[in-house]
GROMACS .gro file of C-alpha atoms in nm:
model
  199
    1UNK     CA    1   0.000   0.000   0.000
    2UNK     CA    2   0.323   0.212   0.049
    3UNK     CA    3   0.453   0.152  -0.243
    4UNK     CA    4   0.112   0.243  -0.394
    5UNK     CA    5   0.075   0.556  -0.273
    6UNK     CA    6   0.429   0.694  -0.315
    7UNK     CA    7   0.477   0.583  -0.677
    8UNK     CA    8   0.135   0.649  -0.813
    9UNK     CA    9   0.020   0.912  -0.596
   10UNK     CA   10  -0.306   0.765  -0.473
   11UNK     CA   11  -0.538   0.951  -0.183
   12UNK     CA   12  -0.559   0.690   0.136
   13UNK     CA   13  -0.911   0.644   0.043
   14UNK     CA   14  -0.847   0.573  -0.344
   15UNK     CA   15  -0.577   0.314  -0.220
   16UNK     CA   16  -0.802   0.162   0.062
   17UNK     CA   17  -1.113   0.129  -0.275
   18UNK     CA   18  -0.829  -0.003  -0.554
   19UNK     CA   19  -0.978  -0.330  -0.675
   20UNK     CA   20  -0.801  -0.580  -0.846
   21UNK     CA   21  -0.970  -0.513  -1.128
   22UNK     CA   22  -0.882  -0.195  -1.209
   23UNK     CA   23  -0.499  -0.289  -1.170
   24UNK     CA   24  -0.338  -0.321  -1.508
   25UNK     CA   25   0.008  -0.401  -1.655
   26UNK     CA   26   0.102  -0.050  -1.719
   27UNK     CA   27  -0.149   0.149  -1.488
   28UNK     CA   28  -0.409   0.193  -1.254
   29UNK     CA   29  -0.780   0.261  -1.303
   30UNK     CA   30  -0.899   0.533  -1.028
   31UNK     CA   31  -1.282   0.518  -0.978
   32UNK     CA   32  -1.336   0.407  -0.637
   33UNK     CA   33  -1.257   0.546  -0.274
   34UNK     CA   34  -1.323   0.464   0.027
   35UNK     CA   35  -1.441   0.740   0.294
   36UNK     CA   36  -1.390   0.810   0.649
   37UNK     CA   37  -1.687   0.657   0.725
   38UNK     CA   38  -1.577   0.330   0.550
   39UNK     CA   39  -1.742   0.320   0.250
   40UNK     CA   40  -1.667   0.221  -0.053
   41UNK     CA   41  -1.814   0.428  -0.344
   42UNK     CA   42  -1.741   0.618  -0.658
   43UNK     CA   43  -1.514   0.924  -0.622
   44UNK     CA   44  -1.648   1.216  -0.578
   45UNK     CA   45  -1.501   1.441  -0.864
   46UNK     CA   46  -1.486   1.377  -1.259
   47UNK     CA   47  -1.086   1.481  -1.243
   48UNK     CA   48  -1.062   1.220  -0.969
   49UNK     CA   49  -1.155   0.964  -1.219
   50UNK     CA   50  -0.814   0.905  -1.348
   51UNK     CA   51  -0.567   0.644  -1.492
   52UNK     CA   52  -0.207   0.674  -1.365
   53UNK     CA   53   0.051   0.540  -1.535
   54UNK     CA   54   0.331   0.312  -1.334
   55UNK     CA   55   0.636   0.187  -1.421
   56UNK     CA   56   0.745  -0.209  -1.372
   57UNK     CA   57   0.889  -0.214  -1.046
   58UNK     CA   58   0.525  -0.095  -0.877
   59UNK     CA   59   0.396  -0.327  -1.169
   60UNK     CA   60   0.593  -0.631  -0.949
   61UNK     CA   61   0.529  -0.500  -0.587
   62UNK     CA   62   0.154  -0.532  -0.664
   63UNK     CA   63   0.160  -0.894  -0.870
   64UNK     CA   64   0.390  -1.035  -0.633
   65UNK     CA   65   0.108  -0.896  -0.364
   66UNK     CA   66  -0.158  -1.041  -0.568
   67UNK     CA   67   0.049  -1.375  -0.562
   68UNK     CA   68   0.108  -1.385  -0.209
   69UNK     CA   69  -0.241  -1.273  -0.058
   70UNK     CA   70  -0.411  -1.552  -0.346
   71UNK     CA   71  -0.687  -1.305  -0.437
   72UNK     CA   72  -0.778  -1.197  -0.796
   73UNK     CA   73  -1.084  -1.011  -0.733
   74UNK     CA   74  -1.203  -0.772  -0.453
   75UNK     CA   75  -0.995  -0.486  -0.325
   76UNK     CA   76  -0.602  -0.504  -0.367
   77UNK     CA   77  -0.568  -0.398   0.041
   78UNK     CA   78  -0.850  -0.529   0.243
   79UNK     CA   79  -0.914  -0.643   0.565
   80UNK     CA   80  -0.903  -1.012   0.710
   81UNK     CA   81  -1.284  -1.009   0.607
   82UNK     CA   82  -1.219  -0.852   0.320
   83UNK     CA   83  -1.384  -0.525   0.370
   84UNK     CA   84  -1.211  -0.198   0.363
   85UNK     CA   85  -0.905  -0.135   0.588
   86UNK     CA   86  -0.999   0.135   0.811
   87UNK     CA   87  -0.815   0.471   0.823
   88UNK     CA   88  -0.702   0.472   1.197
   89UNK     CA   89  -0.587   0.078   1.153
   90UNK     CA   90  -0.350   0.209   0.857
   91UNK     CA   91  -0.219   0.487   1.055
   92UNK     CA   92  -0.209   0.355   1.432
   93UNK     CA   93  -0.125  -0.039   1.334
   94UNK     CA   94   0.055   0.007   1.031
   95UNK     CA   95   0.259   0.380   0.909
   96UNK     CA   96   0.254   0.511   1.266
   97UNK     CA   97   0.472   0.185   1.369
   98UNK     CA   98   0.667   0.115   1.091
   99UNK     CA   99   0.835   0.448   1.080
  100UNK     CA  100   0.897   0.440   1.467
  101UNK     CA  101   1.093   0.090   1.424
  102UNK     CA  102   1.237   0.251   1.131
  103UNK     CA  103   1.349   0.569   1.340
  104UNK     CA  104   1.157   0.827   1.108
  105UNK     CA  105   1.000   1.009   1.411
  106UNK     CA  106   0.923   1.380   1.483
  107UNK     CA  107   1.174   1.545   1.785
  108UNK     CA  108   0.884   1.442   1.997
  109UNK     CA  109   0.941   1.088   1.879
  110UNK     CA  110   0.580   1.073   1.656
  111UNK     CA  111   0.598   0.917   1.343
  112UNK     CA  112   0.695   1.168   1.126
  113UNK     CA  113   0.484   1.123   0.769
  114UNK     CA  114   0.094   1.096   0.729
  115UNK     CA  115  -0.065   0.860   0.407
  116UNK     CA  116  -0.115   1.213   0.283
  117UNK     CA  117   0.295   1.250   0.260
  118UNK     CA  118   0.366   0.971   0.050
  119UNK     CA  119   0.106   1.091  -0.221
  120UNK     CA  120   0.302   1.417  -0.220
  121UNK     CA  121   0.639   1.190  -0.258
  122UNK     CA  122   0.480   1.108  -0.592
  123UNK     CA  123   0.426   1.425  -0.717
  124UNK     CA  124   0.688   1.549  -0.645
  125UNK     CA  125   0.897   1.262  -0.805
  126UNK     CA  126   0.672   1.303  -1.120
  127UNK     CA  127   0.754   1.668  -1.161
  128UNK     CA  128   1.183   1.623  -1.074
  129UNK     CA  129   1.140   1.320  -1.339
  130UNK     CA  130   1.061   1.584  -1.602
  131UNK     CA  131   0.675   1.530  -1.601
  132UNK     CA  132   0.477   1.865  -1.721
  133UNK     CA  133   0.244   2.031  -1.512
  134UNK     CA  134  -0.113   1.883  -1.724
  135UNK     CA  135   0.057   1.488  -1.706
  136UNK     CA  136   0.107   1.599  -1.300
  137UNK     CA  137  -0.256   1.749  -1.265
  138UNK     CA  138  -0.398   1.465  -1.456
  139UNK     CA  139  -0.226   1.183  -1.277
  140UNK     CA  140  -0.303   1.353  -0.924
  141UNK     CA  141  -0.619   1.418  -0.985
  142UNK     CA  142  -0.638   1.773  -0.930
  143UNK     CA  143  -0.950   2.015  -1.050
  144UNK     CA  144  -0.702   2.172  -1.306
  145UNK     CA  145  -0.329   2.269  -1.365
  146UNK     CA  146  -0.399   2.556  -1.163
  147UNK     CA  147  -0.444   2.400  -0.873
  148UNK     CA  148  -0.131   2.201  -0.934
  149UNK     CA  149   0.084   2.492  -0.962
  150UNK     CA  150  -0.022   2.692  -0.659
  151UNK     CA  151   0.060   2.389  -0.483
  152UNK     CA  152   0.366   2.254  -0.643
  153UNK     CA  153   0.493   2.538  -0.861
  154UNK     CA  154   0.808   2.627  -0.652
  155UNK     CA  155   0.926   2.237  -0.739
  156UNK     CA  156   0.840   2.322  -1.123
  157UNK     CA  157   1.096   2.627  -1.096
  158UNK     CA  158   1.344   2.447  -0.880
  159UNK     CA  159   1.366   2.138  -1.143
  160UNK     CA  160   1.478   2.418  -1.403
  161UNK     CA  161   1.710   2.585  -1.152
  162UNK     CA  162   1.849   2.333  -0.963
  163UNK     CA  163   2.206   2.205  -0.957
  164UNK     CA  164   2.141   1.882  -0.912
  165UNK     CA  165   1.970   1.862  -1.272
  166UNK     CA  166   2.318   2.032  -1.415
  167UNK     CA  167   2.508   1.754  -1.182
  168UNK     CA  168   2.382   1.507  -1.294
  169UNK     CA  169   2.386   1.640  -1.696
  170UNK     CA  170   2.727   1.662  -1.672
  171UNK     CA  171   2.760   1.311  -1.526
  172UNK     CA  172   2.557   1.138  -1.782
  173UNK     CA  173   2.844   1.290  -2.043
  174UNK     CA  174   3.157   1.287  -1.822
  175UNK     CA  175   3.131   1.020  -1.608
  176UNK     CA  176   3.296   1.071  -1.249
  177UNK     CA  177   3.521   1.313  -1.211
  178UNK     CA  178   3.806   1.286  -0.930
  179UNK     CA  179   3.907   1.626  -0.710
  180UNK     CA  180   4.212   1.761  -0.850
  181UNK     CA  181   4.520   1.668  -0.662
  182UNK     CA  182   4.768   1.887  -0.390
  183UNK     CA  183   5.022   1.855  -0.675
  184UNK     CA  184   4.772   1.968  -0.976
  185UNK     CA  185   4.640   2.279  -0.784
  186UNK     CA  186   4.981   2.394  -0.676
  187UNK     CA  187   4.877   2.495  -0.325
  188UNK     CA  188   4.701   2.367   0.002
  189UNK     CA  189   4.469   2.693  -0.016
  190UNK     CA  190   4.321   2.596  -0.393
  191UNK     CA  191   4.293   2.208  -0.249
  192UNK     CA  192   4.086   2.341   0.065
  193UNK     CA  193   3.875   2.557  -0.160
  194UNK     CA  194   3.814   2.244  -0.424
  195UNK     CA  195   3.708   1.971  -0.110
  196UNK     CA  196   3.446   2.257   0.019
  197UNK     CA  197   3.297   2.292  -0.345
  198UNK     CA  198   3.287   1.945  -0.369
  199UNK     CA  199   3.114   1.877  -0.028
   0.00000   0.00000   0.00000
């Protein structure tokens, strides 16, 4: 479920409705959710109706799942009695837990990330993978582009800005570059000055 929300972006109730049946070899079908109440229905919005790509290592995650759990049909997460999984069970049994074993806690020591954080994880890996704003608003489900770049325009302008696009540019065509030697720079000063750039 995770994995599902961080790599395509899904809302904790659109993960808690996926069926199996609207899981296909290259993406997934939005058109139910599950609300806090705990039922499952159609989603609410016509942009919400969606089909989000994914790439093959989500493609595994969820047919090894399918494998393991032994279940073609119904919903992709449910519970023992195959109902929805309910939204404090996911956060209290499940995320809350896993990320205090796993040390990701607040200075307080609370678990750090909602389900809410992961779908953000996705769009913002969409849009620093070179995704345009109407693939992002599409595959997010947002009412319009708009809306997608009030909330996630300062990532569009750091992707075109940012020096870790040029970094790694220049390492696609050079390949790894070792600091200059003590003897190449001709002084400890320039060496000093090369290591801090380099840090």
């Amino acid at each position: 479920m995770l994995a599902t929300m961080a790599l395509a972006g899904l809302r904790i109730g659109e993960a808690r409705g996926l069926a199996w049946g609207r899981v296909m070899p290259e993406h997934l079908e939005v058109r139910e959710g599950v609300d806090r109440f705990n039922s499952l229905d159609r989603v609410k919005t016509v942009a919400a109706l969606r089909n989000i790509p994914i790439g093959p290592q989500l493609a595994t995650i969820l047919g090894n799942w399918r494998a393991i759990n032994g279940r073609s049909e119904g919903l992709v997460f449910p519970s023992d009695a195959a109902t929805p999984l309910g939204y404090p069970n996911i956060v209290n049994r499940q995320i809350g837990p896993l990320q205090i074993a796993l040390g990701i806690v607040a200075v307080d020591g609370s678990p750090r990330w909602t389900p809410h954080s992961f779908r953000h994880f996705a769009v913002s890996l969409w849009i620093d993978e070179g995704a345009n704003i109407k693939q992002v608003s599409e595959w997010a489900g947002h009412e319009s582009p708009e809306f997608t770049q009030r909330v996630y325009g300062h990532l569009f302008s750091a992707g075109r800005a940012d020096r870790r696009a040029a970094t790694a540019g220049e390492l696609s065509v050079l390949g790894s570059i070792e600091p200059a030697t003590q003897a190449q720079h001709g002084n400890d000063n320039a060496v000093k000055s090369s290591t801090a750039a380099t840090i």
